[in-house]
């Protein structure tokens, strides 16, 4: 174990590659790691004692029931990062408005998160996760403006997720490849387990909630039927896999290839997934792993959001498979 690289060591090595690095990014990432360890501990004992399972009785800005663990995860990141001196603002899927950090504790980054994605699966022991995205403050002066909070996807400084599953993994990219770390719970340390991850260029798995088929456009129906047809040359029929926890569905897609889709439908005419907290960071990761992420019509990282809670349709995964989807969906 001792010849393994820890996440802290990896971050220090990465920092040395950036001339003029102040160490503020590394410091912020280390704080994110601390929050991840705290949440991992809570998630893994959620079934014991029972006090943390279940709903809070509140709904979030998207009208979704807030689980107790959602709130725990959100407040854990909020408490740790707001005192870290590395961020000037924090936005969250679970908070209607941004939290602006007071001057005495402010920093140069904006931290955006889905604190516990897939949390409706907590009570049935399905893997869930945290998704985060980091931008650099752009506006002059001490105040935080829309110029800082509504940035183009490709201006992300880093994107990552933590998956609380059979093991807890920390996957991130800061633009120099995608790297995966696995938590050794006995030591409380993340160790490099998946260096420089690359997504297969062509997969044979499609992932979508087919329970929504009656709400889809015809071209979405035609696309999924295409994946189900028999054609040896193009590896079809594809296997269907859908967990209903994006972090889990994306993690499988990143490692094995294929495509994850959350299309528009009559219930969600703009899409269900959030640009800032889900589509944007996962698009940053998948492109750094050689994959592709699209709304079906445009590159996710080309989007400049008009609202911090903006939703988008999402097609993400192996380059070949996302291009196939775009062929069916482009006007
Ligand atoms: P549906 C979880 O609530 C989530 O935001 C993603 O993690 C997941 O991919 C999606 O929604 C599941 O949505 O409509 O298929 O239950």
Coordinates of C-alpha atoms and ligand atoms in Angstrom, one line a residue:
X1 CA 0.0 0.0 0.0
X2 CA 2.8 2.3 0.8
X3 CA 4.0 2.6 -2.8
X4 CA 0.5 3.9 -3.7
X5 CA 0.0 7.6 -4.4
X6 CA -2.5 9.3 -2.2
X7 CA -4.9 11.9 -3.5
X8 CA -3.1 14.6 -1.4
X9 CA 0.3 13.6 -3.0
X10 CA -1.4 13.6 -6.5
X11 CA -2.8 17.1 -6.0
X12 CA 0.7 18.3 -4.9
X13 CA 2.3 16.8 -8.0
X14 CA -0.4 18.4 -10.2
X15 CA 0.2 21.8 -8.5
X16 CA 3.9 21.7 -9.4
X17 CA 2.9 21.5 -13.1
X18 CA 1.2 24.9 -12.9
X19 CA 3.8 27.7 -12.8
X20 CA 2.7 30.4 -10.5
X21 CA 0.3 28.2 -8.7
X22 CA -0.5 29.7 -5.3
X23 CA -1.6 26.4 -3.7
X24 CA -5.1 27.8 -3.2
X25 CA -6.6 25.2 -5.6
X26 CA -4.8 22.4 -3.9
X27 CA -6.0 23.7 -0.5
X28 CA -9.6 23.8 -1.8
X29 CA -9.4 20.3 -3.2
X30 CA -8.1 19.0 0.1
X31 CA -11.1 20.5 1.9
X32 CA -13.4 18.8 -0.6
X33 CA -11.7 15.5 0.2
X34 CA -12.3 16.0 3.9
X35 CA -16.0 16.7 3.2
X36 CA -16.1 13.6 1.0
X37 CA -14.7 11.4 3.8
X38 CA -17.3 12.7 6.4
X39 CA -20.2 12.1 4.0
X40 CA -18.9 8.6 3.0
X41 CA -18.8 7.7 6.7
X42 CA -22.4 8.9 7.2
X43 CA -23.7 7.2 4.0
X44 CA -22.1 3.9 4.9
X45 CA -23.7 3.8 8.3
X46 CA -27.0 5.3 7.2
X47 CA -28.9 2.1 7.6
X48 CA -27.7 1.7 11.2
X49 CA -29.4 3.8 13.9
X50 CA -32.0 5.1 11.3
X51 CA -31.8 8.8 12.3
X52 CA -30.2 9.9 9.0
X53 CA -32.4 7.9 6.6
X54 CA -35.6 9.2 5.1
X55 CA -36.9 12.6 4.0
X56 CA -36.8 16.0 5.8
X57 CA -40.3 17.0 4.7
X58 CA -38.9 19.8 2.6
X59 CA -38.7 20.1 -1.2
X60 CA -35.9 21.8 -3.1
X61 CA -36.1 24.4 -5.8
X62 CA -36.8 21.6 -8.3
X63 CA -39.7 20.4 -6.3
X64 CA -37.8 17.2 -5.3
X65 CA -38.1 15.7 -1.8
X66 CA -35.0 16.6 0.3
X67 CA -33.6 13.6 2.0
X68 CA -31.9 14.0 5.4
X69 CA -28.6 12.9 3.9
X70 CA -29.1 15.6 1.1
X71 CA -29.2 18.2 3.8
X72 CA -26.3 16.6 5.7
X73 CA -24.1 16.5 2.6
X74 CA -25.0 20.1 1.6
X75 CA -24.2 21.5 5.1
X76 CA -21.0 19.5 5.3
X77 CA -19.6 21.1 2.1
X78 CA -21.0 24.5 3.1
X79 CA -19.4 24.5 6.6
X80 CA -16.0 23.2 5.4
X81 CA -15.6 25.3 2.2
X82 CA -17.0 28.6 3.6
X83 CA -14.2 28.6 6.2
X84 CA -11.5 27.4 3.7
X85 CA -10.5 30.9 2.4
X86 CA -10.5 29.4 -1.1
X87 CA -14.0 30.2 -2.4
X88 CA -16.0 33.4 -2.9
X89 CA -19.3 31.7 -3.6
X90 CA -21.1 28.3 -3.2
X91 CA -24.1 27.2 -5.3
X92 CA -26.0 24.0 -4.8
X93 CA -28.8 22.0 -6.3
X94 CA -30.3 22.1 -2.7
X95 CA -30.1 25.9 -2.3
X96 CA -32.3 28.3 -4.2
X97 CA -29.7 31.1 -4.0
X98 CA -25.9 31.3 -3.9
X99 CA -24.0 31.6 -0.6
X100 CA -21.6 34.5 -0.9
X101 CA -18.6 34.1 1.4
X102 CA -17.8 37.1 3.7
X103 CA -14.6 39.1 2.8
X104 CA -12.6 37.8 5.7
X105 CA -12.9 34.2 4.4
X106 CA -13.2 34.7 0.6
X107 CA -11.1 33.1 -2.1
X108 CA -10.8 33.1 -5.9
X109 CA -13.0 30.1 -6.8
X110 CA -16.7 29.4 -7.2
X111 CA -17.8 26.0 -5.9
X112 CA -20.9 24.4 -7.4
X113 CA -22.4 21.1 -6.2
X114 CA -25.0 18.5 -6.3
X115 CA -24.3 17.4 -2.7
X116 CA -25.9 14.0 -2.9
X117 CA -27.1 13.0 -6.4
X118 CA -29.5 10.1 -6.6
X119 CA -30.5 10.5 -3.0
X120 CA -33.9 9.0 -3.6
X121 CA -32.0 5.7 -3.8
X122 CA -30.5 6.0 -0.3
X123 CA -33.1 3.9 1.4
X124 CA -32.7 1.0 -1.0
X125 CA -28.9 0.9 -0.7
X126 CA -28.1 2.0 -4.3
X127 CA -24.9 3.9 -4.9
X128 CA -25.2 7.7 -4.7
X129 CA -22.7 10.5 -5.1
X130 CA -21.6 14.1 -4.9
X131 CA -20.9 16.0 -8.1
X132 CA -18.9 19.2 -8.0
X133 CA -17.7 21.9 -10.4
X134 CA -15.2 24.7 -9.9
X135 CA -14.8 28.0 -11.7
X136 CA -12.4 30.9 -11.2
X137 CA -13.9 34.3 -10.1
X138 CA -13.9 36.5 -13.2
X139 CA -15.4 39.8 -12.1
X140 CA -13.3 42.6 -10.6
X141 CA -13.7 43.7 -7.0
X142 CA -15.0 41.9 -4.0
X143 CA -18.6 41.3 -5.0
X144 CA -19.8 38.2 -6.8
X145 CA -21.9 38.7 -9.9
X146 CA -23.6 36.7 -12.7
X147 CA -20.3 37.0 -14.6
X148 CA -18.9 34.7 -11.9
X149 CA -21.9 32.4 -11.4
X150 CA -23.1 31.9 -15.0
X151 CA -19.9 30.9 -16.8
X152 CA -19.4 28.9 -20.0
X153 CA -19.0 25.2 -19.3
X154 CA -15.6 25.0 -20.8
X155 CA -14.3 27.7 -18.4
X156 CA -14.5 25.2 -15.6
X157 CA -11.2 24.9 -13.6
X158 CA -12.1 21.4 -12.4
X159 CA -15.0 18.9 -12.3
X160 CA -15.4 15.8 -10.2
X161 CA -17.6 13.4 -8.4
X162 CA -17.4 11.1 -5.4
X163 CA -19.4 7.8 -5.6
X164 CA -20.5 6.3 -2.3
X165 CA -20.9 2.7 -3.5
X166 CA -19.3 -0.8 -2.8
X167 CA -16.3 1.4 -2.3
X168 CA -16.0 5.2 -2.1
X169 CA -14.2 6.6 -5.1
X170 CA -13.1 10.2 -5.9
X171 CA -12.9 11.0 -9.6
X172 CA -11.7 14.4 -10.9
X173 CA -10.1 16.3 -13.7
X174 CA -8.5 19.7 -13.6
X175 CA -7.9 19.6 -17.3
X176 CA -4.8 17.3 -17.2
X177 CA -6.5 13.9 -17.6
X178 CA -9.1 12.2 -15.4
X179 CA -7.9 10.4 -12.3
X180 CA -9.7 8.0 -9.9
X181 CA -8.9 7.4 -6.2
X182 CA -10.4 4.7 -4.0
X183 CA -10.9 5.3 -0.2
X184 CA -9.2 2.8 2.1
X185 CA -11.7 3.1 5.0
X186 CA -9.3 1.6 7.5
X187 CA -6.7 4.3 6.8
X188 CA -9.2 7.1 5.9
X189 CA -7.0 7.8 2.8
X190 CA -7.8 8.0 -0.9
X191 CA -5.3 6.1 -3.0
X192 CA -4.8 6.4 -6.8
X193 CA -6.5 3.4 -8.4
X194 CA -7.5 4.6 -11.8
X195 CA -4.7 6.9 -13.3
X196 CA -5.5 8.8 -16.5
X197 CA -8.9 7.3 -17.2
X198 CA -9.9 7.2 -20.9
X199 CA -13.5 6.3 -22.0
X200 CA -13.7 3.7 -24.8
X201 CA -14.4 5.5 -28.1
X202 CA -17.3 3.1 -28.9
X203 CA -19.4 1.2 -26.3
X204 CA -22.3 -1.3 -26.4
X205 CA -24.5 -0.1 -23.5
X206 CA -27.2 2.5 -23.6
X207 CA -28.6 4.0 -20.4
X208 CA -32.0 5.9 -20.2
X209 CA -35.2 5.7 -18.3
X210 CA -37.5 3.9 -20.8
X211 CA -40.4 4.4 -18.4
X212 CA -40.6 7.9 -20.0
X213 CA -41.0 6.6 -23.6
X214 CA -44.6 7.8 -23.8
X215 CA -43.3 11.3 -23.1
X216 CA -40.5 11.3 -25.7
X217 CA -40.2 12.8 -29.1
X218 CA -40.3 10.4 -32.0
X219 CA -36.6 10.9 -32.8
X220 CA -35.7 9.9 -29.2
X221 CA -37.8 6.7 -29.6
X222 CA -36.1 6.0 -33.0
X223 CA -32.7 6.5 -31.4
X224 CA -33.3 4.0 -28.6
X225 CA -34.9 1.5 -31.1
X226 CA -31.7 1.8 -33.2
X227 CA -29.6 0.7 -30.2
X228 CA -31.9 -2.3 -29.9
X229 CA -31.7 -3.5 -33.5
X230 CA -29.5 -6.5 -34.5
X231 CA -26.3 -5.4 -36.4
X232 CA -23.0 -7.2 -35.7
X233 CA -20.9 -4.5 -37.5
X234 CA -22.0 -1.8 -35.0
X235 CA -22.1 -4.0 -31.9
X236 CA -25.9 -3.9 -31.7
X237 CA -28.2 -4.7 -29.9
X238 CA -26.7 -2.7 -27.1
X239 CA -27.2 -3.8 -23.5
X240 CA -29.7 -1.7 -21.5
X241 CA -28.5 -0.5 -18.1
X242 CA -30.2 2.2 -15.9
X243 CA -29.6 2.7 -12.2
X244 CA -31.5 6.0 -11.7
X245 CA -28.5 7.5 -9.9
X246 CA -26.6 9.6 -12.4
X247 CA -23.2 9.3 -10.7
X248 CA -23.5 5.5 -10.9
X249 CA -24.8 5.4 -14.5
X250 CA -22.1 7.9 -15.5
X251 CA -19.3 6.1 -13.7
X252 CA -20.2 2.8 -15.4
X253 CA -20.3 4.7 -18.8
X254 CA -16.9 6.3 -18.1
X255 CA -15.2 3.0 -17.3
X256 CA -17.0 0.7 -19.8
X257 CA -18.1 3.0 -22.6
X258 CA -21.6 3.5 -24.1
X259 CA -24.0 6.4 -23.7
X260 CA -26.1 7.8 -20.8
X261 CA -29.1 9.9 -21.9
X262 CA -31.6 12.1 -20.1
X263 CA -33.6 13.5 -23.0
X264 CA -36.2 16.2 -23.0
X265 CA -39.8 14.9 -22.6
X266 CA -43.3 16.3 -22.1
X267 CA -42.7 16.4 -18.3
X268 CA -39.3 18.1 -18.6
X269 CA -39.4 20.1 -21.9
X270 CA -35.9 21.6 -21.1
X271 CA -34.5 18.4 -19.6
X272 CA -34.3 17.3 -16.0
X273 CA -30.6 17.4 -15.2
X274 CA -29.0 20.6 -14.0
X275 CA -26.3 22.2 -16.2
X276 CA -24.2 23.6 -13.3
X277 CA -24.4 20.6 -10.9
X278 CA -24.7 17.6 -13.2
X279 CA -24.3 18.0 -16.9
X280 CA -21.5 20.6 -16.9
X281 CA -19.0 18.8 -14.5
X282 CA -19.7 15.4 -16.0
X283 CA -19.1 16.9 -19.5
X284 CA -15.8 18.4 -18.3
X285 CA -14.8 15.0 -17.0
X286 CA -15.9 13.0 -20.1
X287 CA -14.2 15.3 -22.6
X288 CA -10.9 15.1 -20.5
X289 CA -11.3 11.3 -20.8
X290 CA -11.7 11.5 -24.6
X291 CA -15.5 11.3 -24.7
X292 CA -18.3 13.7 -25.7
X293 CA -21.2 15.4 -24.0
X294 CA -24.1 17.1 -25.9
X295 CA -27.7 18.3 -25.5
X296 CA -28.2 16.3 -28.8
X297 CA -27.8 19.6 -30.6
X298 CA -24.9 21.4 -29.0
X299 CA -21.8 20.7 -27.0
X300 CA -22.6 20.9 -23.3
X301 CA -19.3 22.9 -22.6
X302 CA -20.3 25.6 -25.1
X303 CA -23.4 26.5 -23.0
X304 CA -23.5 29.7 -21.0
X305 CA -26.3 29.2 -18.5
X306 CA -28.9 31.9 -17.9
X307 CA -29.8 30.6 -14.4
X308 CA -27.8 28.7 -11.8
X309 CA -30.5 26.0 -11.8
X310 CA -30.9 25.8 -15.6
X311 CA -31.8 22.3 -16.8
X312 CA -30.5 20.7 -20.1
X313 CA -31.0 17.5 -22.0
X314 CA -27.9 15.3 -21.8
X315 CA -26.3 12.7 -24.0
X316 CA -22.9 11.8 -22.6
X317 CA -20.3 9.0 -23.1
X318 CA -18.3 7.4 -25.9
X319 CA -17.6 9.7 -28.8
X320 CA -19.0 7.3 -31.4
X321 CA -22.2 6.7 -29.4
X322 CA -22.9 10.4 -28.7
X323 CA -22.3 11.3 -32.3
X324 CA -24.8 8.5 -33.3
X325 CA -27.4 10.1 -30.9
X326 CA -26.7 13.6 -32.4
X327 CA -27.4 12.2 -35.9
X328 CA -30.9 11.3 -34.8
X329 CA -31.6 14.4 -32.8
X330 CA -30.1 17.4 -34.7
X331 CA -32.7 19.5 -36.6
Ligands
LIG1 P1 -35.6 9.5 -13.2 C1 -31.6 11.6 -9.4 O1 -32.7 12.3 -8.9 C2 -31.3 12.3 -10.8 O2 -31.1 13.7 -10.6 C3 -30.1 11.6 -11.4 O3 -29.2 11.2 -10.5 C4 -30.7 10.5 -12.2 O4 -29.9 10.2 -13.4 C5 -32.1 11.0 -12.6 O5 -32.4 12.1 -11.6 C6 -33.1 9.9 -12.5 O6 -34.3 10.5 -13.0 O7 -36.6 10.5 -13.8 O8 -35.1 8.5 -14.3 O9 -35.9 9.0 -11.9

